[in-house]
C-alpha cells in the first residue's frame, strides 16, 4: 500500500522536509555518483525528513527504479518518484516500482494531459505533486484537482532562480492545497 506522501506533510508543528536522493545533475554533473540509496534514505529519516524524493531518470540524473526501491525498503517514509512523467505508462510504472507519489510538471504537459494523468495517478493509489512556475500553470494544476503543489523557482529557459516566486505563488493557492 502507498504510504501517504501528502499526509506526511500536513498537520506538523515543524517544517516538513522532502529529502532528495540524486546521483547527478545535468548542470552540475556528478553529485554523489556512488551513493547507496538505502544508506542515504536512513540518514535522511534519522535527520527528520518527512518524505523522500528519488530521481529515477537514468539519462540525465543517473537514477533508476532500483534506487527508489532500495530507498523505500530502507525506511518508513513515503517516496516520490521524481522523473519526467509524460504518459500513462509512466504513472503506472511509478506505482509498480513502489512509489507513493508521482511528480507531474505542468510546464511539460498540456492541460488535458495534466488532468488525465493526475486522475490516473489518484485512481491507482498515488499521491500527486504538481510542479508549477507561474499563474497559468497554477490554474492548470487546480483544474486537475491538485491538492499538493510545488513551486519551481528556477526559470526553465534562463535557469535563473527567483527566490520570491514560491511566496508569490503560495499566496494564490486556495486553502486545502499543500504548498
PDB file of C-alpha atoms in Angstrom:
ATOM      1  CA  UNK A   1       0.000   0.000   0.000  1.00  0.00           C
ATOM      2  CA  UNK A   2       1.011   3.601  -0.600  1.00  0.00           C
ATOM      3  CA  UNK A   3       2.335   5.390   2.467  1.00  0.00           C
ATOM      4  CA  UNK A   4       0.567   8.738   2.144  1.00  0.00           C
ATOM      5  CA  UNK A   5       3.044  11.290   0.825  1.00  0.00           C
ATOM      6  CA  UNK A   6       0.671  14.252   1.125  1.00  0.00           C
ATOM      7  CA  UNK A   7      -0.498  13.305   4.605  1.00  0.00           C
ATOM      8  CA  UNK A   8       3.119  13.125   5.805  1.00  0.00           C
ATOM      9  CA  UNK A   9       3.476  16.835   5.008  1.00  0.00           C
ATOM     10  CA  UNK A  10       0.430  18.210   6.838  1.00  0.00           C
ATOM     11  CA  UNK A  11      -0.503  18.758  10.459  1.00  0.00           C
ATOM     12  CA  UNK A  12       3.075  19.054  11.677  1.00  0.00           C
ATOM     13  CA  UNK A  13       4.313  21.528  14.258  1.00  0.00           C
ATOM     14  CA  UNK A  14       7.547  21.941  12.309  1.00  0.00           C
ATOM     15  CA  UNK A  15       8.733  22.453   8.754  1.00  0.00           C
ATOM     16  CA  UNK A  16       8.229  19.375   6.593  1.00  0.00           C
ATOM     17  CA  UNK A  17      11.295  18.434   4.552  1.00  0.00           C
ATOM     18  CA  UNK A  18      11.351  16.328   1.395  1.00  0.00           C
ATOM     19  CA  UNK A  19      14.910  14.998   1.124  1.00  0.00           C
ATOM     20  CA  UNK A  20      16.284  14.070  -2.273  1.00  0.00           C
ATOM     21  CA  UNK A  21      18.206  11.024  -3.447  1.00  0.00           C
ATOM     22  CA  UNK A  22      20.057  12.301  -6.512  1.00  0.00           C
ATOM     23  CA  UNK A  23      23.236  10.986  -8.124  1.00  0.00           C
ATOM     24  CA  UNK A  24      23.887  13.743 -10.641  1.00  0.00           C
ATOM     25  CA  UNK A  25      22.523  16.866 -12.250  1.00  0.00           C
ATOM     26  CA  UNK A  26      22.633  17.840 -15.931  1.00  0.00           C
ATOM     27  CA  UNK A  27      24.024  21.251 -14.987  1.00  0.00           C
ATOM     28  CA  UNK A  28      26.372  20.262 -12.129  1.00  0.00           C
ATOM     29  CA  UNK A  29      27.490  16.787 -13.218  1.00  0.00           C
ATOM     30  CA  UNK A  30      28.138  14.081 -10.620  1.00  0.00           C
ATOM     31  CA  UNK A  31      26.862  14.977  -7.162  1.00  0.00           C
ATOM     32  CA  UNK A  32      27.070  11.590  -5.448  1.00  0.00           C
ATOM     33  CA  UNK A  33      27.530   9.056  -8.244  1.00  0.00           C
ATOM     34  CA  UNK A  34      28.279   6.086  -5.983  1.00  0.00           C
ATOM     35  CA  UNK A  35      25.634   6.772  -3.352  1.00  0.00           C
ATOM     36  CA  UNK A  36      23.856   3.922  -1.635  1.00  0.00           C
ATOM     37  CA  UNK A  37      20.153   4.895  -1.738  1.00  0.00           C
ATOM     38  CA  UNK A  38      19.310   2.791   1.332  1.00  0.00           C
ATOM     39  CA  UNK A  39      22.055   4.321   3.471  1.00  0.00           C
ATOM     40  CA  UNK A  40      21.185   7.851   2.384  1.00  0.00           C
ATOM     41  CA  UNK A  41      17.458   7.252   2.958  1.00  0.00           C
ATOM     42  CA  UNK A  42      18.145   6.038   6.512  1.00  0.00           C
ATOM     43  CA  UNK A  43      20.310   9.110   7.182  1.00  0.00           C
ATOM     44  CA  UNK A  44      17.534  11.371   5.931  1.00  0.00           C
ATOM     45  CA  UNK A  45      14.949   9.598   8.089  1.00  0.00           C
ATOM     46  CA  UNK A  46      17.191   9.893  11.174  1.00  0.00           C
ATOM     47  CA  UNK A  47      17.673  13.567  10.341  1.00  0.00           C
ATOM     48  CA  UNK A  48      13.923  14.216  10.441  1.00  0.00           C
ATOM     49  CA  UNK A  49      12.868  14.136   6.798  1.00  0.00           C
ATOM     50  CA  UNK A  50       9.118  13.854   6.263  1.00  0.00           C
ATOM     51  CA  UNK A  51       9.365  12.271   2.806  1.00  0.00           C
ATOM     52  CA  UNK A  52      11.883  11.199   0.190  1.00  0.00           C
ATOM     53  CA  UNK A  53      12.220  12.245  -3.434  1.00  0.00           C
ATOM     54  CA  UNK A  54      14.148   9.742  -5.543  1.00  0.00           C
ATOM     55  CA  UNK A  55      15.382  10.543  -9.037  1.00  0.00           C
ATOM     56  CA  UNK A  56      14.698   7.588 -11.328  1.00  0.00           C
ATOM     57  CA  UNK A  57      15.745   9.148 -14.630  1.00  0.00           C
ATOM     58  CA  UNK A  58      18.905   7.396 -15.793  1.00  0.00           C
ATOM     59  CA  UNK A  59      19.961   9.512 -18.751  1.00  0.00           C
ATOM     60  CA  UNK A  60      20.158  12.914 -17.063  1.00  0.00           C
ATOM     61  CA  UNK A  61      20.260  12.136 -13.351  1.00  0.00           C
ATOM     62  CA  UNK A  62      21.847   8.673 -13.086  1.00  0.00           C
ATOM     63  CA  UNK A  63      18.859   7.321 -11.157  1.00  0.00           C
ATOM     64  CA  UNK A  64      16.829   4.138 -11.518  1.00  0.00           C
ATOM     65  CA  UNK A  65      13.809   2.235 -10.301  1.00  0.00           C
ATOM     66  CA  UNK A  66      16.263   0.216  -8.191  1.00  0.00           C
ATOM     67  CA  UNK A  67      17.299   3.412  -6.384  1.00  0.00           C
ATOM     68  CA  UNK A  68      13.675   4.127  -5.497  1.00  0.00           C
ATOM     69  CA  UNK A  69      13.038   0.561  -4.368  1.00  0.00           C
ATOM     70  CA  UNK A  70      16.195   0.429  -2.223  1.00  0.00           C
ATOM     71  CA  UNK A  71      15.462   3.770  -0.579  1.00  0.00           C
ATOM     72  CA  UNK A  72      11.825   2.893   0.124  1.00  0.00           C
ATOM     73  CA  UNK A  73      12.695  -0.538   1.541  1.00  0.00           C
ATOM     74  CA  UNK A  74      15.170   1.029   3.980  1.00  0.00           C
ATOM     75  CA  UNK A  75      12.762   3.464   5.658  1.00  0.00           C
ATOM     76  CA  UNK A  76       9.140   4.039   6.606  1.00  0.00           C
ATOM     77  CA  UNK A  77       8.939   7.394   4.812  1.00  0.00           C
ATOM     78  CA  UNK A  78       6.720   7.930   1.760  1.00  0.00           C
ATOM     79  CA  UNK A  79       8.635   8.221  -1.508  1.00  0.00           C
ATOM     80  CA  UNK A  80       8.109  10.403  -4.576  1.00  0.00           C
ATOM     81  CA  UNK A  81       9.243   9.124  -7.957  1.00  0.00           C
ATOM     82  CA  UNK A  82      10.946  12.208  -9.339  1.00  0.00           C
ATOM     83  CA  UNK A  83      11.106  11.791 -13.079  1.00  0.00           C
ATOM     84  CA  UNK A  84       9.680  13.178 -16.290  1.00  0.00           C
ATOM     85  CA  UNK A  85       6.165  11.752 -16.141  1.00  0.00           C
ATOM     86  CA  UNK A  86       4.598  12.341 -19.544  1.00  0.00           C
ATOM     87  CA  UNK A  87       2.266   9.420 -20.247  1.00  0.00           C
ATOM     88  CA  UNK A  88       0.000   6.853 -18.616  1.00  0.00           C
ATOM     89  CA  UNK A  89       2.753   4.229 -18.681  1.00  0.00           C
ATOM     90  CA  UNK A  90       4.997   6.474 -16.563  1.00  0.00           C
ATOM     91  CA  UNK A  91       2.274   6.810 -13.928  1.00  0.00           C
ATOM     92  CA  UNK A  92       1.628   3.073 -13.765  1.00  0.00           C
ATOM     93  CA  UNK A  93       5.373   2.325 -13.674  1.00  0.00           C
ATOM     94  CA  UNK A  94       5.726   4.649 -10.692  1.00  0.00           C
ATOM     95  CA  UNK A  95       3.092   2.667  -8.815  1.00  0.00           C
ATOM     96  CA  UNK A  96       4.579  -0.684  -9.845  1.00  0.00           C
ATOM     97  CA  UNK A  97       8.084   0.290  -8.727  1.00  0.00           C
ATOM     98  CA  UNK A  98       6.725   1.180  -5.296  1.00  0.00           C
ATOM     99  CA  UNK A  99       6.392   4.957  -5.372  1.00  0.00           C
ATOM    100  CA  UNK A 100       3.862   6.585  -3.060  1.00  0.00           C
ATOM    101  CA  UNK A 101       3.686   9.789  -5.094  1.00  0.00           C
ATOM    102  CA  UNK A 102       4.365  10.865  -8.653  1.00  0.00           C
ATOM    103  CA  UNK A 103       5.600  14.212  -9.979  1.00  0.00           C
ATOM    104  CA  UNK A 104       3.678  15.961 -12.744  1.00  0.00           C
ATOM    105  CA  UNK A 105       5.437  19.010 -14.180  1.00  0.00           C
ATOM    106  CA  UNK A 106       2.818  21.408 -15.517  1.00  0.00           C
ATOM    107  CA  UNK A 107       5.304  23.007 -17.933  1.00  0.00           C
ATOM    108  CA  UNK A 108       5.888  19.631 -19.606  1.00  0.00           C
ATOM    109  CA  UNK A 109       2.224  18.742 -20.113  1.00  0.00           C
ATOM    110  CA  UNK A 110      -0.772  20.131 -21.925  1.00  0.00           C
ATOM    111  CA  UNK A 111      -3.634  20.982 -19.548  1.00  0.00           C
ATOM    112  CA  UNK A 112      -5.676  17.956 -20.688  1.00  0.00           C
ATOM    113  CA  UNK A 113      -2.677  15.658 -20.149  1.00  0.00           C
ATOM    114  CA  UNK A 114      -2.144  17.054 -16.656  1.00  0.00           C
ATOM    115  CA  UNK A 115      -5.793  16.484 -15.784  1.00  0.00           C
ATOM    116  CA  UNK A 116      -5.781  12.948 -17.227  1.00  0.00           C
ATOM    117  CA  UNK A 117      -2.500  11.845 -15.636  1.00  0.00           C
ATOM    118  CA  UNK A 118      -3.495  13.326 -12.270  1.00  0.00           C
ATOM    119  CA  UNK A 119      -6.764  11.385 -12.367  1.00  0.00           C
ATOM    120  CA  UNK A 120      -4.997   8.149 -13.317  1.00  0.00           C
ATOM    121  CA  UNK A 121      -2.401   8.542 -10.566  1.00  0.00           C
ATOM    122  CA  UNK A 122      -5.123   9.081  -7.997  1.00  0.00           C
ATOM    123  CA  UNK A 123      -7.052   6.095  -9.353  1.00  0.00           C
ATOM    124  CA  UNK A 124      -4.059   3.758  -8.924  1.00  0.00           C
ATOM    125  CA  UNK A 125      -3.438   4.975  -5.373  1.00  0.00           C
ATOM    126  CA  UNK A 126      -0.661   7.524  -5.825  1.00  0.00           C
ATOM    127  CA  UNK A 127      -0.489  10.995  -4.369  1.00  0.00           C
ATOM    128  CA  UNK A 128       0.455  13.617  -6.936  1.00  0.00           C
ATOM    129  CA  UNK A 129       2.871  16.515  -6.583  1.00  0.00           C
ATOM    130  CA  UNK A 130       2.214  19.043  -9.340  1.00  0.00           C
ATOM    131  CA  UNK A 131       5.131  21.341 -10.086  1.00  0.00           C
ATOM    132  CA  UNK A 132       4.321  24.839 -11.286  1.00  0.00           C
ATOM    133  CA  UNK A 133       6.191  28.038 -12.174  1.00  0.00           C
ATOM    134  CA  UNK A 134       3.502  30.678 -12.715  1.00  0.00           C
ATOM    135  CA  UNK A 135      -0.174  31.596 -12.545  1.00  0.00           C
ATOM    136  CA  UNK A 136      -1.075  29.823 -15.783  1.00  0.00           C
ATOM    137  CA  UNK A 137       0.416  26.574 -14.534  1.00  0.00           C
ATOM    138  CA  UNK A 138      -1.268  27.041 -11.137  1.00  0.00           C
ATOM    139  CA  UNK A 139      -4.600  27.370 -12.942  1.00  0.00           C
ATOM    140  CA  UNK A 140      -3.873  24.140 -14.830  1.00  0.00           C
ATOM    141  CA  UNK A 141      -2.916  22.349 -11.605  1.00  0.00           C
ATOM    142  CA  UNK A 142      -6.116  23.456  -9.917  1.00  0.00           C
ATOM    143  CA  UNK A 143      -8.156  22.321 -12.930  1.00  0.00           C
ATOM    144  CA  UNK A 144      -6.644  18.859 -12.345  1.00  0.00           C
ATOM    145  CA  UNK A 145      -7.852  18.990  -8.710  1.00  0.00           C
ATOM    146  CA  UNK A 146      -4.261  19.123  -7.422  1.00  0.00           C
ATOM    147  CA  UNK A 147      -4.022  19.281  -3.642  1.00  0.00           C
ATOM    148  CA  UNK A 148      -0.216  19.112  -3.440  1.00  0.00           C
ATOM    149  CA  UNK A 149       1.591  21.811  -5.407  1.00  0.00           C
ATOM    150  CA  UNK A 150       5.275  22.658  -5.509  1.00  0.00           C
ATOM    151  CA  UNK A 151       6.747  25.802  -6.989  1.00  0.00           C
ATOM    152  CA  UNK A 152       9.927  25.517  -9.013  1.00  0.00           C
ATOM    153  CA  UNK A 153      11.784  28.777  -8.522  1.00  0.00           C
ATOM    154  CA  UNK A 154      14.159  28.105 -11.449  1.00  0.00           C
ATOM    155  CA  UNK A 155      13.249  29.638 -14.798  1.00  0.00           C
ATOM    156  CA  UNK A 156      13.332  26.737 -17.266  1.00  0.00           C
ATOM    157  CA  UNK A 157      14.658  28.937 -20.077  1.00  0.00           C
ATOM    158  CA  UNK A 158      17.306  31.065 -18.332  1.00  0.00           C
ATOM    159  CA  UNK A 159      17.890  28.721 -15.346  1.00  0.00           C
ATOM    160  CA  UNK A 160      17.932  31.778 -13.086  1.00  0.00           C
ATOM    161  CA  UNK A 161      16.389  31.353  -9.644  1.00  0.00           C
ATOM    162  CA  UNK A 162      13.663  33.719  -8.448  1.00  0.00           C
ATOM    163  CA  UNK A 163      13.752  33.388  -4.654  1.00  0.00           C
ATOM    164  CA  UNK A 164      10.414  35.190  -4.240  1.00  0.00           C
ATOM    165  CA  UNK A 165       8.439  33.079  -6.725  1.00  0.00           C
ATOM    166  CA  UNK A 166       7.341  30.429  -4.199  1.00  0.00           C
ATOM    167  CA  UNK A 167       5.979  33.036  -1.801  1.00  0.00           C
ATOM    168  CA  UNK A 168       4.076  34.827  -4.571  1.00  0.00           C
ATOM    169  CA  UNK A 169       2.568  31.614  -5.907  1.00  0.00           C
ATOM    170  CA  UNK A 170       1.728  30.208  -2.457  1.00  0.00           C
ATOM    171  CA  UNK A 171      -0.336  33.302  -1.764  1.00  0.00           C
ATOM    172  CA  UNK A 172      -2.505  32.484  -4.786  1.00  0.00           C
ATOM    173  CA  UNK A 173      -3.229  28.886  -3.795  1.00  0.00           C
ATOM    174  CA  UNK A 174      -6.598  28.111  -2.201  1.00  0.00           C
ATOM    175  CA  UNK A 175      -6.990  26.680   1.276  1.00  0.00           C
ATOM    176  CA  UNK A 176      -6.584  22.916   1.335  1.00  0.00           C
ATOM    177  CA  UNK A 177      -3.659  22.885  -1.073  1.00  0.00           C
ATOM    178  CA  UNK A 178      -0.436  21.676   0.489  1.00  0.00           C
ATOM    179  CA  UNK A 179       2.307  24.044  -0.612  1.00  0.00           C
TER     180      UNK A 179
END
